[in-house]
Tab-separated table of C-alpha atoms and ligand atoms in Angstrom:
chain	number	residue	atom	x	y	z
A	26	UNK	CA	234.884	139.258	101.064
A	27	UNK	CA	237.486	141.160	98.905
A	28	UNK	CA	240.706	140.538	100.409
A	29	UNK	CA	242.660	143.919	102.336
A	30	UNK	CA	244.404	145.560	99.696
A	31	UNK	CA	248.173	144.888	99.598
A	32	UNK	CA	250.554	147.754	101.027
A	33	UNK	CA	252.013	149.825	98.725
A	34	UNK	CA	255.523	148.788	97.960
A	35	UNK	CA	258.003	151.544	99.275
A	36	UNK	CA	261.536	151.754	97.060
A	37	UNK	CA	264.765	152.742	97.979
A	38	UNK	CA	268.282	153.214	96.518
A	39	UNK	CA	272.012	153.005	97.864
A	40	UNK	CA	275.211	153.149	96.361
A	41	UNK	CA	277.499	149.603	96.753
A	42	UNK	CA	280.310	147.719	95.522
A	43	UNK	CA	280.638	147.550	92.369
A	44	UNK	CA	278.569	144.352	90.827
A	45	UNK	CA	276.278	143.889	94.295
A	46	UNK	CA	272.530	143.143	92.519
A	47	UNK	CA	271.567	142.943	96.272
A	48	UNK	CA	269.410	139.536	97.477
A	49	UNK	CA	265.638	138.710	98.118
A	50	UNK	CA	266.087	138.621	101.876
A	51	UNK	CA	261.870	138.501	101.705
A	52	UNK	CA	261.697	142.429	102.966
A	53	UNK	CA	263.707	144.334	100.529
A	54	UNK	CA	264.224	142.489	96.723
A	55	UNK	CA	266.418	143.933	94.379
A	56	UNK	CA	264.177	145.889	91.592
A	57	UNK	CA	267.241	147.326	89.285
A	58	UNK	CA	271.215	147.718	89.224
A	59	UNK	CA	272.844	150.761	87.690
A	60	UNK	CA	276.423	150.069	87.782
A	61	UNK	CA	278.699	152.744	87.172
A	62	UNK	CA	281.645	150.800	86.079
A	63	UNK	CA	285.267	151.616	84.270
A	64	UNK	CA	284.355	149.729	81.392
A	65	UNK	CA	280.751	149.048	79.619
A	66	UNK	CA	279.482	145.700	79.898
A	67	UNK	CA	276.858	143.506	78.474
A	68	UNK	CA	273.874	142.725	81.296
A	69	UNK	CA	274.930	139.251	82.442
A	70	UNK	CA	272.426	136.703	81.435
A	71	UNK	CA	269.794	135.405	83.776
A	72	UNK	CA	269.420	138.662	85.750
A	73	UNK	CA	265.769	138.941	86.685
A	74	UNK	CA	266.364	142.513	88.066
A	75	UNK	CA	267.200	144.783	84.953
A	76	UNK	CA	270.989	145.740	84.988
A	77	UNK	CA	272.880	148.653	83.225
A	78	UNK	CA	276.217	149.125	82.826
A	79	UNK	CA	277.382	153.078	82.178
A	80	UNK	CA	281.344	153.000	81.977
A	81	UNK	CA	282.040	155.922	84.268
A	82	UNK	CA	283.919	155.356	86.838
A	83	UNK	CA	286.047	157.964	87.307
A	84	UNK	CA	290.080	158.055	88.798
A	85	UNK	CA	291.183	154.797	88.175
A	86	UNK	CA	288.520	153.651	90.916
A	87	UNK	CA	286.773	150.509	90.444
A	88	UNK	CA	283.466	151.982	90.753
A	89	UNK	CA	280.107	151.223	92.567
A	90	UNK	CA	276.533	150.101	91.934
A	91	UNK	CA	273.163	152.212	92.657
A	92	UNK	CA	271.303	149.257	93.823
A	93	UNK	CA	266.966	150.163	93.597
A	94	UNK	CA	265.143	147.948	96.054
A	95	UNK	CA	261.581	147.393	97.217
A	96	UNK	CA	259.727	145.792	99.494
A	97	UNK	CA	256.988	144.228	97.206
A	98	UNK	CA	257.437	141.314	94.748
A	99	UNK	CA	258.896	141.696	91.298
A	100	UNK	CA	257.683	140.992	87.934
A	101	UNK	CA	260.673	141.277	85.483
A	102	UNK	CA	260.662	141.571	82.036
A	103	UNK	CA	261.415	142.893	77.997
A	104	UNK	CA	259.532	145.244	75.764
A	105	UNK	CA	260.668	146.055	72.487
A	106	UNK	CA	264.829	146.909	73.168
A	107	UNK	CA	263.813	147.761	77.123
A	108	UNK	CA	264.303	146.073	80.363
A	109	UNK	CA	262.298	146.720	82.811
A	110	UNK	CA	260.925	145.712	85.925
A	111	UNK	CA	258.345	146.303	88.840
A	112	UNK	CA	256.800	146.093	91.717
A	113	UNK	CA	253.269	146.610	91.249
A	114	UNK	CA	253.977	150.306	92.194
A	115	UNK	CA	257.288	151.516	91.116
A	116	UNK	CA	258.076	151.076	87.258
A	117	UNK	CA	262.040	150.692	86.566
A	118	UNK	CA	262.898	150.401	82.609
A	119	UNK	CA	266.265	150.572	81.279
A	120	UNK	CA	267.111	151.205	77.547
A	121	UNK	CA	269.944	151.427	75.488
A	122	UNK	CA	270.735	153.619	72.212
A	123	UNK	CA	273.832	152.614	69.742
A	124	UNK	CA	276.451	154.800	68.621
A	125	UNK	CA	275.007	156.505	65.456
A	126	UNK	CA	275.799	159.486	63.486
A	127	UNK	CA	273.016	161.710	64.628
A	128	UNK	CA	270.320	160.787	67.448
A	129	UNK	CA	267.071	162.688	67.676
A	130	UNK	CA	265.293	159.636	65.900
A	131	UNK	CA	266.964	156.928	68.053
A	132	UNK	CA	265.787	158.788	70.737
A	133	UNK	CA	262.313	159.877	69.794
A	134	UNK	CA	261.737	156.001	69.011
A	135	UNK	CA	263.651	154.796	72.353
A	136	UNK	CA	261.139	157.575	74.593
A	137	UNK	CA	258.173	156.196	72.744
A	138	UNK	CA	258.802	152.828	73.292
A	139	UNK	CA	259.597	153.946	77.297
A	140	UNK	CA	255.917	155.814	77.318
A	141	UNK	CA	253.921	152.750	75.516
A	142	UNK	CA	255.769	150.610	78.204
A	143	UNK	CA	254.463	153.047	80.721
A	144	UNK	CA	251.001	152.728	79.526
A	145	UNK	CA	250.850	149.099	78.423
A	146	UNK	CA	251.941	147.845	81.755
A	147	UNK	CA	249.129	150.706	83.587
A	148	UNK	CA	252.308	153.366	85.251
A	149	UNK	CA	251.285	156.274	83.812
A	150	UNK	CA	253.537	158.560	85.655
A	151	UNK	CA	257.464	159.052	85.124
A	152	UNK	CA	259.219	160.557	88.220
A	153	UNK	CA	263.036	160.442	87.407
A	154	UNK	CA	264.711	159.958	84.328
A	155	UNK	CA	268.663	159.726	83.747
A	156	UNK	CA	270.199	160.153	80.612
A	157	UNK	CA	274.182	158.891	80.117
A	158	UNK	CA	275.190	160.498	76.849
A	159	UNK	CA	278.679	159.846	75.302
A	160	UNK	CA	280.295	162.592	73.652
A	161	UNK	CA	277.244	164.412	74.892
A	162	UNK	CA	278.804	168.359	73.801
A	163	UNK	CA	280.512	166.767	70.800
A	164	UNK	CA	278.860	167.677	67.287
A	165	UNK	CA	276.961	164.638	65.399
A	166	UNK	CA	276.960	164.313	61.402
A	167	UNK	CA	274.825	167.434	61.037
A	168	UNK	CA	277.007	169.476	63.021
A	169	UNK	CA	273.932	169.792	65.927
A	170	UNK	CA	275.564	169.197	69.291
A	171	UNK	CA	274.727	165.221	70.712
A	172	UNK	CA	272.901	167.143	73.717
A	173	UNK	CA	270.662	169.097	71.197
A	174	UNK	CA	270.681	165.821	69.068
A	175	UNK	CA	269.298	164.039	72.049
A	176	UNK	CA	266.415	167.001	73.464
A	177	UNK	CA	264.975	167.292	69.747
A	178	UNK	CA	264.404	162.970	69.848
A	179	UNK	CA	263.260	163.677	73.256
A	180	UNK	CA	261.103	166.277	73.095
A	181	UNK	CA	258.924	164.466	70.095
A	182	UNK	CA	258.182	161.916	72.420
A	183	UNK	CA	257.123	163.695	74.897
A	184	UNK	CA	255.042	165.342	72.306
A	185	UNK	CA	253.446	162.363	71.077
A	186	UNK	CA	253.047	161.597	75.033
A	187	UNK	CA	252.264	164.488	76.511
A	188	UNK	CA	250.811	163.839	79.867
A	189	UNK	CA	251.439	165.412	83.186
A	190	UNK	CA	253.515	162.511	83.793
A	191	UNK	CA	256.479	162.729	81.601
A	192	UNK	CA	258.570	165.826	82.076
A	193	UNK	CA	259.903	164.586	85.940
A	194	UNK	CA	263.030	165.345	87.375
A	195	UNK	CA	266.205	164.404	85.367
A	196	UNK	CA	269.813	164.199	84.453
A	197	UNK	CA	271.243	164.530	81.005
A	198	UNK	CA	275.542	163.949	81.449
A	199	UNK	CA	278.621	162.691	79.249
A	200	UNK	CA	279.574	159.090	79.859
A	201	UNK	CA	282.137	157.363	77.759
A	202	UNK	CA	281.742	153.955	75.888
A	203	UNK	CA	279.641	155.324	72.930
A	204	UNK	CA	275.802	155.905	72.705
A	205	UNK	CA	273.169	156.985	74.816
A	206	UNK	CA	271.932	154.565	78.057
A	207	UNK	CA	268.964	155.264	79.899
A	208	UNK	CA	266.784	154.747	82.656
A	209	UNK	CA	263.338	155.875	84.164
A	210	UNK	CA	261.205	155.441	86.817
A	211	UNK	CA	257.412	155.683	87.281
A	212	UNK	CA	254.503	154.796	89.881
A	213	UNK	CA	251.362	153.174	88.731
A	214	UNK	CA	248.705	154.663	91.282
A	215	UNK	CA	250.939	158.311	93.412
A	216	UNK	CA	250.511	161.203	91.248
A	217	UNK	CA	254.457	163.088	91.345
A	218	UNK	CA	254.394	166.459	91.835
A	219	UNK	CA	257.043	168.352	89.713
A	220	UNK	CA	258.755	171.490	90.630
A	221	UNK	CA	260.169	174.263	89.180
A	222	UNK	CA	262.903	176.655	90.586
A	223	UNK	CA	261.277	180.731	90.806
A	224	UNK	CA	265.424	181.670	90.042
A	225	UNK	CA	265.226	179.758	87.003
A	226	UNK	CA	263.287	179.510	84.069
A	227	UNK	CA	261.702	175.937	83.437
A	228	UNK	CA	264.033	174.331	80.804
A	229	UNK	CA	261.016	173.172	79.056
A	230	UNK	CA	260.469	176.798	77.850
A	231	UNK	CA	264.646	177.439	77.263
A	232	UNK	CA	264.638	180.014	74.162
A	233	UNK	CA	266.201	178.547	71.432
A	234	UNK	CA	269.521	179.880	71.497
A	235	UNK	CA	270.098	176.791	73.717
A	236	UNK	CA	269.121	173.977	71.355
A	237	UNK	CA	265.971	173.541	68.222
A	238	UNK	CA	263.914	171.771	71.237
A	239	UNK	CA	264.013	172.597	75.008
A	240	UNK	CA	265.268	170.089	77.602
A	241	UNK	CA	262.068	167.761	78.970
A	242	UNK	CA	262.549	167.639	82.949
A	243	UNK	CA	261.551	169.110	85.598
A	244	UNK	CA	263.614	170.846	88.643
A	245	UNK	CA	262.686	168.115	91.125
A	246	UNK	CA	259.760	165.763	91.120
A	247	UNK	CA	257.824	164.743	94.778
A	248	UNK	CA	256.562	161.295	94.843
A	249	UNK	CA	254.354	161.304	98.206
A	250	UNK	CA	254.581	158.212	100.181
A	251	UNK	CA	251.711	155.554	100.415
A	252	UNK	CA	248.411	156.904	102.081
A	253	UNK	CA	250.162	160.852	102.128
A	254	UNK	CA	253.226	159.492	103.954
A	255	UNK	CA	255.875	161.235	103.475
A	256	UNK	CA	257.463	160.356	100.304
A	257	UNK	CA	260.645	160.910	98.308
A	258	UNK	CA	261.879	164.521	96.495
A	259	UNK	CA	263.931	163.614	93.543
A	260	UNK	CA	266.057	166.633	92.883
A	261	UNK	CA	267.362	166.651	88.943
A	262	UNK	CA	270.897	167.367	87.837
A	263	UNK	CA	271.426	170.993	88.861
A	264	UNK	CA	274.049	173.530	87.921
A	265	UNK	CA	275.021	177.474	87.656
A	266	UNK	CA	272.154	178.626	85.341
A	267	UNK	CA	270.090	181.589	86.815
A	268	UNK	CA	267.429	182.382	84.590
A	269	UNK	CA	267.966	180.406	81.491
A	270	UNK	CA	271.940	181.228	81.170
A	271	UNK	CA	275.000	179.895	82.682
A	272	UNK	CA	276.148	182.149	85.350
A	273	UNK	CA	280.150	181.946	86.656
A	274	UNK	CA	281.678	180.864	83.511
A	275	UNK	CA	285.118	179.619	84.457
A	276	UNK	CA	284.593	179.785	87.576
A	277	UNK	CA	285.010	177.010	89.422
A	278	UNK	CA	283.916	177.549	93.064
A	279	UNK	CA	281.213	180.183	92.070
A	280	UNK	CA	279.632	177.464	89.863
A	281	UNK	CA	279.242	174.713	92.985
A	282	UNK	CA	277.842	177.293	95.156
A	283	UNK	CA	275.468	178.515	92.756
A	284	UNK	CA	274.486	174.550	92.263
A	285	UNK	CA	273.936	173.910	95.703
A	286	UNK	CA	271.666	177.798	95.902
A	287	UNK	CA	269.680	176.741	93.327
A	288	UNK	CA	268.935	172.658	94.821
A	289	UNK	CA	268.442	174.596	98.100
A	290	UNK	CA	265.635	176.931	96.666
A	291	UNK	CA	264.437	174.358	95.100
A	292	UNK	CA	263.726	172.116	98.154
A	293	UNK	CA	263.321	174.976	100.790
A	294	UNK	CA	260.225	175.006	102.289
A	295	UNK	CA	258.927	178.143	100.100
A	296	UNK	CA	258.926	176.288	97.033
A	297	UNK	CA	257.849	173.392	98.265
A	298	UNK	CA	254.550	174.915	99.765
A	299	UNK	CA	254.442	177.034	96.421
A	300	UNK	CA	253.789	173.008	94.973
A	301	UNK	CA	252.314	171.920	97.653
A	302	UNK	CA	254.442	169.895	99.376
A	303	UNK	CA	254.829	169.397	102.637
A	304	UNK	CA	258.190	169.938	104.288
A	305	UNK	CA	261.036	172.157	103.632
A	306	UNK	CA	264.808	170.791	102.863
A	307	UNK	CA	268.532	172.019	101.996
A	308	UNK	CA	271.595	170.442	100.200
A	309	UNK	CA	272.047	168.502	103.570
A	310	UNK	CA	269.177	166.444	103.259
A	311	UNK	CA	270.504	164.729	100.065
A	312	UNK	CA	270.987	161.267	100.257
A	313	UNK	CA	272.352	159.419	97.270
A	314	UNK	CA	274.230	162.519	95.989
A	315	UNK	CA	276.015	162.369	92.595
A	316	UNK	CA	278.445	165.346	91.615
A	317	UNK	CA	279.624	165.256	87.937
A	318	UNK	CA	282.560	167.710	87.384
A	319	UNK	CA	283.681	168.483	83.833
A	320	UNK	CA	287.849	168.563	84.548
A	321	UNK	CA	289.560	165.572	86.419
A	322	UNK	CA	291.893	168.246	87.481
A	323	UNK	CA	288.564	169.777	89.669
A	324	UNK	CA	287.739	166.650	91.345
A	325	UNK	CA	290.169	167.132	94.569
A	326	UNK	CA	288.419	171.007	95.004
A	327	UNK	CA	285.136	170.010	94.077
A	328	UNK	CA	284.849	167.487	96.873
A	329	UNK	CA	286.683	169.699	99.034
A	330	UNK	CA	283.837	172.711	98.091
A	331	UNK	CA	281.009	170.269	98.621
A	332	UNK	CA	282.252	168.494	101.818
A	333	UNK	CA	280.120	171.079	104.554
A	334	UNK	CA	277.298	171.025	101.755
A	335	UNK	CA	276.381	167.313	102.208
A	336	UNK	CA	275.378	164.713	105.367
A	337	UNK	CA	277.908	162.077	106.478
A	338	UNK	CA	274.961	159.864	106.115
A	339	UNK	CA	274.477	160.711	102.161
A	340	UNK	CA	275.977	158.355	100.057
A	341	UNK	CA	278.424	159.882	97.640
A	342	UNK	CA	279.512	159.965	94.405
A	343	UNK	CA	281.951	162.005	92.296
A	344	UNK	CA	282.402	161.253	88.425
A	345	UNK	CA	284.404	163.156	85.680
A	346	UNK	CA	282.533	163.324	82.932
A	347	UNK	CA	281.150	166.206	80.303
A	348	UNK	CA	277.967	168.114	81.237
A	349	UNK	CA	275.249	169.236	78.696
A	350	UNK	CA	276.319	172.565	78.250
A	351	UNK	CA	280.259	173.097	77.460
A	352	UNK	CA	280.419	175.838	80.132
A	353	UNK	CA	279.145	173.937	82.788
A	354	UNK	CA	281.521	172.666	85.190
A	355	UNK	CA	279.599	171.229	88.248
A	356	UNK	CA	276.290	169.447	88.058
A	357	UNK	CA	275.004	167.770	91.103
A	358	UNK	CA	271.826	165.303	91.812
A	359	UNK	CA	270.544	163.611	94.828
A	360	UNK	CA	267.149	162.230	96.567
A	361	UNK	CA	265.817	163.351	99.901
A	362	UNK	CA	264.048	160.745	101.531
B	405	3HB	C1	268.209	166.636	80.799
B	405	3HB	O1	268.286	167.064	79.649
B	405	3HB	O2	267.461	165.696	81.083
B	405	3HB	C2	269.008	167.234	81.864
B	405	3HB	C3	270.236	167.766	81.612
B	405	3HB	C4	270.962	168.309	82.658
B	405	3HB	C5	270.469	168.356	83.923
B	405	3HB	C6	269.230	167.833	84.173
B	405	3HB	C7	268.503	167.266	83.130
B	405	3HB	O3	272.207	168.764	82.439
């Protein structure tokens, strides 16, 4: 007899102290550890979950870690420069891309090896990306902006790639430390369902007055739960842009609230059931939230603008860093689970 087929694994992620990798406590068994740190580090040796450093810790505050965990067993391992690791349905892979003069081919070569991973190992389907790019509005050699630098690299991938699986939600920010790092996540047998927002138009198909190749992501990606259970919306990093342009330039407190309109039209229940997905959500339902604000000087209002916005159950996090277009000052993230 062929033995009952084993659950499928479900995966969660919180924000701790800084350096927690989390423990096997036989239920939950730590798959991957972002931490976002004040300074960049090495991964410390002998980690079987994959570990990335991004130094962005923001205020003279220590810090936290995004700690991924599942319930199933993890198989850990390296492919080409990646780490990576899984649990037989939730693919985690972590790459990083060196401080160079111009990126598109880092990039494009970095992606690929992410997709072969992807296919090699049998996950065919991405679901959330996030991209940490230093000096990300800064100019490289050729005078291209590192964010353009980075969609061109991106976009050939993808290219090369192309399935339904690999334009999911996403987040594409300034970090310090030099470089780009990197990190992805995809499920071997649930099919994501990626959304767009009806106010906006899907940055794949940006004109080209904002970069050579359009941004690869989706709005938000839905990754249904085992057997149709409810599953996990992974909303990408969002900001004032109506249409394909910035709206509220300079402005500060028109920019969050046009953030947090545009995450809640994107999760409401009409868009949703335009995808077909069940349920229908706002800002509030956010749970690991992350808030990236351009000027250190915004930070106190920013938090202040989004404190009604969010749960006092979501976890919380506020960085200063650069965002991918100069006249962006607010992007936000978050998963509602
Ligand atoms: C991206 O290029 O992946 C990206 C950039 C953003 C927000 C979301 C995704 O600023």
């Amino acid at each position: 007899a062929t033995p009952p087929p084993a659950p499928v694994p479900s995966l969660r992620s919180r924000f701790v102290d800084l350096g927690t990798v989390g423990v096997d406590d036989g239920f939950r068994r730590p798959l991957a550890a972002v931490h976002f740190a004040a300074e960049a580090a090495e991964e410390p040796a002998g980690s079987l979950a994959p570990q990335l450093t991004v130094p962005m810790a923001t205020d003279g505050q220590a810090g936290f870690t995004e700690l991924w965990e599942t319930t199933g067993p993890v198989t850990a391992g390296r492919y080409a420069g990646l780490r990576y690791s899984h649990d037989g349905e939730h693919l985690f892979c972590a790459g990083r891309i060196a401080p160079a003069p111009r990126y598109s081919e880092a990039v494009r070569q970095a992606y690929g090896e992410a997709f072969r991973l992807m296919e090699s190992l049998g996950f065919p389907y991405a679901f959330r990306m996030w991209n940490f790019v230093s000096g990300i509005n800064d100019s490289n050699a050729d005078g291209v902006e590192v964010y353009r630098d980075f969609c061109i690299g991106r976009a050939e991938a993808v290219d090369r790639w192309a399935t339904d699986g690999v334009m999911p939600a996403a987040t594409g920010v300034g970090a310090r430390g030099g470089g780009i790092a990197f990190c992805l996540l995809a499920s071997r047998s649930v099919r994501p369902v990626h959304l767009e927002n009806p106010g906006q138009v899907p940055a794949y198909h940006y004109p080209p007055e904002h970069g050579p190749r359009s941004p690869s992501f989706a709005r938000a990606t839905y990754l249904a739960g085992p057997d149709g259970a409810p599953g996990h919306l992974y909303v990408s990093g969002t900001a004032s842009i109506r249409g394909h342009r910035t709206v509220h330039e300079g402005d500060l407190d028109r920019q969050v609230a046009c953030t947090l309109e545009n995450i809640d039209r994107v999760v409401g229940r009409d868009n949703l059931a335009a995808h077909g997905v069940p349920g229908g959500y706002s800002p509030a339902d956010l749970r690991t939230v992350k808030v990236y604000v351009r000027h250190a000087g915004d930070l106190e209002r920013v938090r202040r603008l989004c404190r009604d916005a969010f749960s006092p159950e979501a976890d919380i996090a506020f960085f200063n860093v650069d965002i991918c277009r100069a006249d962006l000052l607010v992007e936000i993230e978050g998963i509602i689970v």
